[in-house]
Each structure stands twice: as structure tokens, then as C-alpha cells.
Phi, psi and omega in degrees: 000124177312147164297335185289313173317314178279329156302339181275318197278333176272340169297330183294354201232018170223172187270331203237036181306156160287165178255155230275297186314326199263320179289338151310296177327314206269341186247355165086004173267000177303355186269332218234017174310302173301352184259120204289165171315299182302011197230006167237148178314148171302328179281328179290321168297342170273309163321309171311318194278340194261341166292320163324311188261339183255356153319317206258011159087012190294204191222328176222128176260109176284121169233114145274126201025080175301339191239016200281319179273027208222151177279180198311287193296338152293327183291314182303320187266350155286343166296304196304339176288317196284311172313312194276357184254351177254335164287307170304341180248351191036070177238159183273120197250122166256128180263102175277119229194123167293327200299126192254008185276330170293337179295335193285353169283328179320153185259327170233079206248147198231128190250128188242156176202134162053065185036003180231117175337097176262346170205143165218123168231151187246124198262108177287339200209064156326137206263128171315178170261307172340307213265357190274122166259153159217000000 
């Protein structure tokens, strides 16, 4: 399936789906819409996955290790796409990660250890992505 077909498929399972081309534009993949996964970089493939999720117009977006298999720069780009998409679509995002630096982005941070909640912190001033290093 091409990137466009992948997002279209996700759009077909919901009544209130976002426009496929607008969603691909949101994640910066308009120019790659007709490409197959083997023709996309790891970061582009990750952005197709984000577009597929956002296309369904969810109220909640769950991201499990969205940067786990990516290099540093691509990881930051993917986080920026998630942040931008969440703001533009008014979507709540939960990111599950082992990368504690990413927690600085969140409005609320829940730390879990051995299946137990260790702390719940409200972050009144999330750190801008450009200032986060890992």
C-alpha cells in the first residue's frame, strides 16, 4: 500500500475522518503520498503511522515509543509532528517512553516503575522541543 492508501484505509473505519491529503500535509508527506513503505525512510514511515492515527480524528492519541527506532534528528522531527498534529487537531496525546528527556514536553508526567505509579507531576511549563537533548 502507498502512504495515501495506508491513510485512506484508516479513514474508512470512522465516520468523522479527516481529509487524507490534509492529513498527509499535516505530517509533511504530500510529496511522498504515492510511495510504498520500502521507498520511505524510517522517519517517513513513522509519520505515515502518525497520519494514519490522526486521520481517524481521535480524541486521544497513544504513542508507544514513537522515537524508539529512530536516530536523534528523525526522533525530534517525529515528536514535532506529533506536537503540531495534536495542537492543530485538539487531540490529547499520551507518549509512553523509556526516554526521560521526552517527559519534559508533557503537561503531565506519570512515572511508572515495576507496574506501579511512582509519581504524577503537573508540568506548568513544558520545555520546548528545540531545547530538549538526549
